[in-house]
Coordinates of C-alpha atoms and ligand atoms in Angstrom, one line a residue:
M267 CA 49.6 -29.3 67.1
T268 CA 46.7 -27.0 65.4
S269 CA 43.9 -28.3 63.7
S270 CA 44.5 -27.4 60.6
A271 CA 47.8 -30.0 61.0
L272 CA 45.4 -33.1 62.9
P273 CA 45.0 -35.5 59.6
R274 CA 42.1 -35.8 57.2
D275 CA 40.1 -39.0 56.7
A276 CA 40.4 -39.8 53.4
G277 CA 36.6 -40.7 53.9
P278 CA 34.4 -43.6 53.8
D279 CA 34.8 -46.3 50.8
G280 CA 31.4 -47.4 49.9
A281 CA 32.7 -50.1 47.6
R282 CA 34.2 -52.5 50.6
V283 CA 31.1 -52.4 52.2
V284 CA 29.9 -54.2 49.5
A285 CA 33.0 -55.8 49.2
T286 CA 31.9 -57.1 53.5
L287 CA 29.1 -57.5 53.6
R288 CA 28.8 -60.2 50.5
T289 CA 31.6 -61.9 52.7
L290 CA 28.7 -61.8 55.9
A291 CA 26.5 -63.4 53.9
D292 CA 28.2 -66.4 52.4
M293 CA 29.3 -67.3 55.9
T294 CA 25.7 -66.7 57.0
S295 CA 22.6 -68.0 54.4
D296 CA 22.2 -71.0 52.1
D297 CA 20.4 -71.4 49.2
A298 CA 17.1 -70.0 50.2
G299 CA 18.2 -66.6 51.6
A300 CA 20.0 -65.1 55.3
Q301 CA 20.1 -67.0 58.4
R302 CA 21.0 -65.1 61.2
V303 CA 18.3 -65.1 63.2
A304 CA 18.6 -64.6 66.6
W305 CA 20.1 -65.9 69.8
T306 CA 21.7 -69.3 67.2
D307 CA 24.4 -69.6 66.3
T308 CA 24.2 -68.1 62.8
W309 CA 23.9 -65.0 64.5
Q310 CA 27.2 -65.1 66.6
R311 CA 29.0 -65.7 63.2
A312 CA 28.0 -62.5 62.1
R313 CA 28.5 -61.1 65.3
A314 CA 32.1 -62.9 65.3
F315 CA 33.1 -61.7 62.1
L316 CA 31.4 -58.2 63.5
R317 CA 34.6 -57.8 66.4
Q318 CA 36.5 -58.4 64.2
Q319 CA 36.1 -55.7 61.5
L320 CA 35.8 -53.4 64.9
Q321 CA 40.0 -55.2 66.8
E322 CA 41.2 -54.7 62.7
L323 CA 40.9 -50.5 64.2
S324 CA 41.9 -51.4 67.0
L325 CA 38.1 -50.4 69.0
A326 CA 37.1 -52.8 71.9
V327 CA 34.2 -53.9 71.9
R328 CA 31.2 -54.8 74.5
T329 CA 28.7 -56.3 75.2
D330 CA 25.6 -54.4 77.1
A331 CA 23.1 -56.2 79.7
A332 CA 20.4 -56.3 76.7
G333 CA 23.3 -58.2 75.1
N334 CA 23.9 -55.2 71.6
Q335 CA 26.8 -55.2 71.4
W336 CA 29.2 -51.5 71.8
A337 CA 32.0 -49.5 70.5
R338 CA 33.4 -46.6 71.7
L339 CA 35.1 -43.9 69.1
P340 CA 36.2 -42.0 72.6
G341 CA 36.3 -37.7 71.9
G342 CA 36.3 -35.1 73.4
G343 CA 32.7 -33.1 75.9
S344 CA 30.6 -36.3 77.5
G345 CA 28.2 -36.1 75.1
V346 CA 28.3 -39.4 72.9
V347 CA 26.4 -39.8 69.1
I348 CA 25.4 -43.5 68.8
I349 CA 25.2 -45.6 65.1
G350 CA 24.0 -49.1 64.1
S351 CA 21.5 -51.3 62.9
H352 CA 21.6 -54.9 63.5
L353 CA 22.4 -58.1 61.7
D354 CA 20.0 -60.3 62.8
S355 CA 17.6 -61.9 59.7
V356 CA 14.5 -63.2 59.8
P357 CA 14.5 -67.1 58.9
D358 CA 15.1 -67.0 54.8
G359 CA 15.8 -63.3 54.7
G360 CA 18.2 -61.0 52.0
W361 CA 22.0 -59.9 52.7
L362 CA 21.1 -55.8 53.0
D363 CA 18.6 -55.5 56.3
G364 CA 20.1 -54.8 59.3
A365 CA 23.4 -55.9 57.9
Y366 CA 24.0 -53.1 56.1
G367 CA 23.9 -50.1 58.6
V368 CA 26.4 -52.0 60.6
M369 CA 28.7 -52.0 58.3
C370 CA 27.8 -48.2 57.5
A371 CA 28.8 -47.8 60.8
V372 CA 31.7 -49.4 61.2
E373 CA 32.9 -47.0 57.2
V374 CA 32.1 -44.6 59.4
L375 CA 34.1 -45.1 61.8
R376 CA 37.0 -46.1 60.4
S377 CA 37.3 -43.1 58.5
L378 CA 36.5 -40.5 61.7
A379 CA 39.3 -43.0 64.0
A380 CA 41.6 -41.9 61.0
R381 CA 40.8 -38.1 61.5
G382 CA 41.5 -37.7 64.8
P383 CA 39.3 -36.7 68.1
L384 CA 36.4 -36.2 68.3
P385 CA 34.8 -33.9 69.2
C386 CA 32.3 -35.8 71.4
T387 CA 32.5 -39.8 71.9
L388 CA 30.8 -41.8 68.1
A389 CA 29.6 -44.9 69.5
L390 CA 28.3 -48.3 67.3
V391 CA 25.9 -50.7 68.1
E392 CA 24.8 -54.2 66.9
W393 CA 21.1 -54.0 68.4
A394 CA 20.1 -57.8 69.5
D395 CA 17.0 -59.7 67.6
E396 CA 16.0 -56.5 66.2
E397 CA 13.3 -59.7 63.9
G398 CA 11.7 -60.8 66.8
A399 CA 11.7 -64.3 64.3
R400 CA 12.3 -66.1 66.8
F401 CA 9.6 -65.3 69.2
G402 CA 7.7 -63.0 68.2
H403 CA 8.9 -60.2 70.2
S404 CA 10.2 -57.1 67.8
L405 CA 13.5 -54.8 69.1
F406 CA 14.9 -56.8 71.6
G407 CA 17.6 -55.0 73.0
S408 CA 17.4 -51.6 70.7
S409 CA 14.0 -51.0 73.3
A410 CA 15.6 -52.6 76.5
V411 CA 18.1 -49.6 76.5
A412 CA 15.2 -47.1 75.4
G413 CA 13.5 -48.7 78.4
T414 CA 10.2 -50.1 76.9
L415 CA 10.8 -53.4 77.0
N416 CA 8.2 -54.9 78.8
V417 CA 10.1 -58.6 80.4
A418 CA 6.4 -59.6 82.4
E419 CA 5.5 -60.4 78.7
V420 CA 8.8 -61.7 77.1
R421 CA 9.2 -63.5 79.8
E422 CA 7.1 -66.3 79.1
L423 CA 7.6 -66.1 75.3
A424 CA 8.8 -69.6 74.1
D425 CA 9.8 -70.7 69.7
A426 CA 8.4 -73.4 68.3
S427 CA 10.4 -76.3 69.8
G428 CA 8.5 -74.2 73.5
L429 CA 12.1 -73.2 74.5
L430 CA 11.3 -70.3 76.5
L431 CA 13.3 -66.8 75.7
G432 CA 13.9 -66.5 79.4
D433 CA 17.0 -70.0 78.9
V434 CA 17.9 -69.2 75.2
V435 CA 19.6 -65.5 76.2
A436 CA 20.3 -66.6 79.1
E437 CA 22.5 -69.5 76.5
H438 CA 23.7 -65.8 75.5
G439 CA 24.6 -64.5 78.7
V440 CA 21.3 -62.4 79.0
H441 CA 19.9 -62.2 82.1
L442 CA 16.1 -60.8 82.4
D443 CA 16.8 -60.0 85.9
R444 CA 19.3 -57.3 84.9
L445 CA 18.1 -56.6 81.4
D446 CA 17.4 -53.0 82.7
E447 CA 21.5 -52.1 83.1
A448 CA 21.4 -52.2 79.6
R449 CA 18.9 -48.3 80.0
Q450 CA 22.7 -47.2 80.8
E451 CA 24.2 -47.0 77.6
I452 CA 22.4 -43.9 76.8
Y453 CA 23.1 -41.5 79.4
G454 CA 25.1 -39.7 77.3
A455 CA 23.4 -40.5 73.9
R456 CA 22.4 -36.3 72.2
A457 CA 21.9 -38.5 68.8
Y458 CA 20.9 -41.7 67.0
L459 CA 21.5 -42.5 63.4
E460 CA 20.4 -45.8 61.6
A461 CA 21.0 -46.6 57.8
H462 CA 18.8 -49.0 56.4
I463 CA 17.3 -49.8 52.9
E464 CA 13.7 -48.9 52.5
Q465 CA 12.5 -52.6 52.2
G466 CA 9.9 -50.8 49.7
P467 CA 9.6 -49.5 46.5
V468 CA 8.6 -46.0 46.7
L469 CA 12.2 -44.7 46.5
E470 CA 13.1 -47.0 43.5
R471 CA 9.8 -45.7 41.2
E472 CA 10.2 -42.0 41.7
G473 CA 14.5 -42.6 40.7
L474 CA 15.6 -41.9 44.1
P475 CA 18.7 -44.0 45.2
I476 CA 17.9 -41.9 48.8
G477 CA 16.1 -40.7 51.6
A478 CA 15.3 -39.2 54.4
V479 CA 12.8 -40.7 56.8
S480 CA 10.4 -38.9 58.7
G481 CA 9.8 -41.8 60.8
T482 CA 7.7 -44.7 61.5
V483 CA 4.1 -45.3 61.0
G484 CA 2.0 -45.8 63.4
V485 CA 0.5 -49.8 64.1
E486 CA -2.4 -51.5 64.9
R487 CA -2.2 -55.0 65.2
H488 CA -5.7 -57.5 66.3
R489 CA -6.9 -61.0 65.8
V490 CA -10.9 -61.2 64.5
T491 CA -12.7 -63.8 65.4
F492 CA -16.5 -64.3 63.8
R493 CA -18.4 -67.3 65.4
G494 CA -21.7 -68.4 63.3
Q495 CA -22.7 -72.2 63.5
T496 CA -21.0 -74.8 62.3
A497 CA -22.8 -76.9 59.8
H498 CA -23.1 -79.6 57.1
S499 CA -22.1 -78.4 53.3
G500 CA -24.5 -80.6 51.4
S501 CA -27.5 -80.4 53.8
T502 CA -27.8 -76.7 54.8
P503 CA -29.8 -74.8 53.0
M504 CA -28.1 -71.7 51.9
D505 CA -30.5 -69.6 53.4
I506 CA -30.1 -70.3 56.6
R507 CA -26.3 -70.8 57.1
R508 CA -24.1 -69.2 59.7
D509 CA -21.4 -68.7 58.1
A510 CA -18.4 -67.2 60.0
F511 CA -15.8 -67.8 57.1
L512 CA -18.0 -65.2 55.0
A513 CA -19.2 -62.6 57.8
A514 CA -14.3 -62.9 58.2
A515 CA -13.5 -62.1 53.8
A516 CA -16.1 -59.6 53.5
T517 CA -14.7 -57.8 56.6
A518 CA -10.7 -58.0 54.6
L519 CA -12.4 -55.9 51.7
A520 CA -13.6 -53.7 54.1
V521 CA -9.5 -53.7 55.1
R522 CA -7.9 -52.8 51.7
E523 CA -11.2 -50.7 51.0
S524 CA -10.0 -48.1 54.2
A525 CA -6.2 -48.7 54.6
V526 CA -7.2 -47.4 50.2
R527 CA -9.3 -45.0 51.0
H528 CA -6.9 -43.6 53.6
Q529 CA -3.5 -44.1 51.3
G530 CA -2.1 -46.2 55.1
V531 CA -2.0 -49.4 53.9
G532 CA -4.5 -52.8 56.1
T533 CA -3.7 -56.8 56.0
V534 CA -5.3 -59.7 56.8
G535 CA -2.2 -61.8 56.9
A536 CA -4.0 -65.5 58.3
A537 CA -6.7 -66.2 58.9
R538 CA -8.3 -69.8 61.2
L539 CA -11.4 -71.9 60.1
R540 CA -13.8 -74.3 62.4
P541 CA -14.2 -77.2 61.6
G542 CA -11.5 -76.1 58.2
I543 CA -12.6 -78.7 56.3
V544 CA -14.6 -79.7 52.7
T545 CA -17.0 -80.3 53.8
A546 CA -18.7 -78.1 57.0
V547 CA -20.2 -74.8 56.8
A548 CA -17.1 -73.0 59.3
G549 CA -18.8 -71.7 62.4
E550 CA -15.3 -69.7 63.4
T551 CA -13.1 -68.0 61.9
A552 CA -9.9 -65.8 63.1
I553 CA -8.6 -63.5 61.3
L554 CA -5.3 -61.3 62.2
V555 CA -5.4 -57.4 61.0
D556 CA -2.5 -55.2 60.3
Q557 CA -2.4 -52.0 60.1
R558 CA -0.5 -48.6 60.1
H559 CA -0.4 -45.1 58.6
P560 CA 2.0 -42.4 59.8
D561 CA -0.7 -40.3 61.1
A562 CA -2.6 -41.1 63.9
G563 CA -5.8 -39.7 63.9
A564 CA -6.3 -41.5 59.7
L565 CA -4.9 -45.0 61.9
Q566 CA -7.6 -44.7 64.2
A567 CA -10.6 -43.7 61.3
M568 CA -9.8 -46.7 59.8
L569 CA -9.5 -49.2 62.7
G570 CA -13.1 -47.9 62.7
E571 CA -14.3 -48.6 59.6
V572 CA -13.4 -51.8 59.3
Q573 CA -14.8 -52.6 62.8
R574 CA -18.1 -51.7 61.5
A575 CA -18.0 -53.3 58.7
S576 CA -17.0 -56.2 60.8
E577 CA -20.2 -55.9 62.8
Q578 CA -21.9 -55.2 59.7
A579 CA -21.0 -58.4 58.0
A580 CA -21.2 -60.9 61.7
K581 CA -25.4 -59.1 61.3
A582 CA -25.0 -59.8 58.1
E583 CA -24.1 -63.6 58.4
G584 CA -25.8 -64.5 61.4
C585 CA -22.3 -64.1 63.4
A586 CA -21.0 -62.8 66.2
V587 CA -17.5 -60.8 66.1
R588 CA -14.8 -60.1 69.6
W589 CA -11.5 -57.9 68.8
E590 CA -8.6 -58.4 70.6
P591 CA -5.5 -56.6 70.7
I592 CA -2.0 -57.8 69.5
F593 CA 0.3 -55.5 69.1
R594 CA 0.0 -51.0 68.8
A595 CA 2.7 -48.8 68.1
R596 CA 1.9 -44.9 67.0
P597 CA 3.6 -42.9 64.7
Q598 CA 6.7 -42.5 66.0
P599 CA 8.3 -39.0 64.7
F600 CA 11.5 -38.0 64.2
T601 CA 14.1 -35.7 64.9
D602 CA 13.2 -32.5 62.2
E603 CA 16.8 -31.1 62.9
L604 CA 18.1 -34.3 62.2
V605 CA 16.1 -34.6 59.6
G606 CA 16.8 -31.6 58.3
I607 CA 20.1 -32.6 58.5
V608 CA 19.3 -36.0 56.4
R609 CA 18.0 -34.5 53.9
E610 CA 19.9 -31.5 53.2
V611 CA 22.7 -34.0 52.9
C612 CA 20.5 -35.9 50.0
T613 CA 20.2 -33.0 48.4
E614 CA 23.8 -32.4 48.1
L615 CA 24.5 -35.8 46.6
T616 CA 21.7 -36.5 44.3
G617 CA 19.9 -32.7 43.8
Q618 CA 17.0 -34.6 44.7
Q619 CA 15.0 -34.1 48.3
R620 CA 12.3 -37.1 49.7
V621 CA 11.2 -37.3 52.8
L622 CA 8.9 -40.2 53.6
P623 CA 7.8 -42.8 56.2
S624 CA 8.8 -45.8 56.8
W625 CA 5.7 -48.2 57.4
A626 CA 8.3 -50.5 58.6
L627 CA 9.5 -50.5 62.6
H628 CA 12.9 -49.8 62.7
D629 CA 15.4 -50.6 65.8
A630 CA 14.8 -46.4 65.7
T631 CA 11.2 -46.7 66.3
P632 CA 12.0 -47.3 70.3
M633 CA 15.2 -44.7 70.2
A634 CA 13.3 -42.3 68.7
G635 CA 11.4 -42.1 72.3
A636 CA 14.8 -42.1 74.2
V637 CA 17.1 -39.3 72.5
P638 CA 16.9 -37.7 69.4
T639 CA 17.3 -39.7 66.4
A640 CA 17.0 -39.8 62.5
M641 CA 17.2 -42.9 59.6
L642 CA 18.9 -42.3 56.6
F643 CA 17.0 -45.9 53.1
T644 CA 18.9 -45.8 50.6
S645 CA 16.4 -47.8 47.7
S646 CA 15.1 -50.9 47.7
T647 CA 14.9 -53.2 43.8
K648 CA 11.3 -53.9 43.5
G649 CA 10.7 -52.9 47.2
I650 CA 11.3 -56.7 48.0
S651 CA 12.5 -57.2 50.7
H652 CA 12.2 -60.8 54.0
A653 CA 13.4 -62.8 51.2
R654 CA 16.5 -64.0 48.8
E655 CA 15.6 -61.8 46.8
E656 CA 16.5 -58.6 48.5
D657 CA 19.1 -56.1 46.4
T658 CA 19.5 -52.6 46.4
P659 CA 21.6 -51.4 42.9
E660 CA 26.1 -50.8 44.1
E661 CA 26.0 -47.2 43.1
H662 CA 22.9 -46.8 45.2
L663 CA 23.9 -48.5 48.4
R664 CA 27.9 -46.9 48.1
L665 CA 26.1 -43.5 48.0
G666 CA 24.6 -44.6 51.2
V667 CA 27.8 -44.9 52.7
E668 CA 29.0 -40.9 51.2
A669 CA 25.6 -39.8 53.3
F670 CA 25.4 -41.8 56.5
Y671 CA 29.4 -40.4 56.9
R672 CA 28.0 -37.2 56.3
T673 CA 25.1 -37.2 58.3
V674 CA 27.3 -38.7 60.7
C675 CA 29.7 -35.6 59.9
R676 CA 27.4 -33.0 60.7
V677 CA 25.4 -34.5 63.7
I678 CA 28.3 -34.3 65.1
A679 CA 28.8 -31.1 65.0
W680 CA 25.4 -30.8 65.6
S681 CA 25.0 -32.0 68.6
S682 CA 28.2 -30.3 70.2
G683 CA 27.5 -27.4 68.9
S684 CA 24.3 -27.7 71.0
A685 CA 26.1 -28.9 74.3
V686 CA 28.6 -25.3 73.8
S687 CA 24.7 -23.3 74.1
G688 CA 23.0 -25.6 76.5
Q689 CA 25.9 -24.6 79.1
Ligands
ZN154 ZN1 16.0 -54.2 59.7

């Protein structure tokens, strides 16, 4: 049989992806939104639904040492192209975050399974616990596979009811002592590709349904604590107060100013006042500061500016200030050649091209440190995500399926080509 006699696939069916996502949402949401929090029964229901989709394609599903689910469409050669995303959600989350990328990957597997042997293996992965909603640690499964998960750090994490992460994941068949074994999943991997909703307003604002992602931005997260003097709200004259809250408030304004100046983002998402009562000047205030920028130099400049502003504000209010790092991520650029392929596909389908950074972290972030990686975004209505209102026009979702399919086909050719030229 010549290769021209091989059956062509009919291409992906975007409407089927949307229908499958609606079924999943019906199974795993309540009135407040999606409830697929990792390591819960609802999440396991979503994963069983995925297994059912894959078994219909006669593909075996395997769970690795970190709890990620894999299905492989075997092909020639030793190379593997990996596609996927996550099924877990935040509490009261949206129907598309993560699930869209998983169901796009299923549809691409379905199309390519009908085509006949591929020049390399195509693997689908559904990552365990991307959101970190229950234990506060994001990207669990993908960073275990990429080799960047700090086991000692996650071992002691507890959820709101005091249950330890190690004990909870063990109930789901994941043993922290064996987590390292998950790293073998990427042996032979030539590329990782992920489709995802943007979760921001950029594509919608520019009238674009889809876009290529250049990489994920750098993140600096700190706890900043101001210490002044607790005093009576009535009998303490204004000129002798040492108000820790006012120093924190001035710092919060500097977080915004610095982000605007550098075209980054900065957030004070939490503040805790002590004693936190209306009849006392706050003697202590702690704020949580999150700053993000695609450029490492600009991010450090933003951090430096806010640190200086906090010292000035503390001095002006007669307070002391202390900074503690909570979380850091370097800007993670994706692989130029793969980003170029996604951009080319977007241009073909929309007549326009847009390459934008991702201001949220994704499973592609740790993967990009280990394997050539790229992502495709579809627009998000009003930029809202991690909320029940999360949505994307159906025609954009369908176009994203087609774009992801074309990207995967081209990357398979690219990876096989590079494998041959590398011999
Ligand atoms: Zn996500």
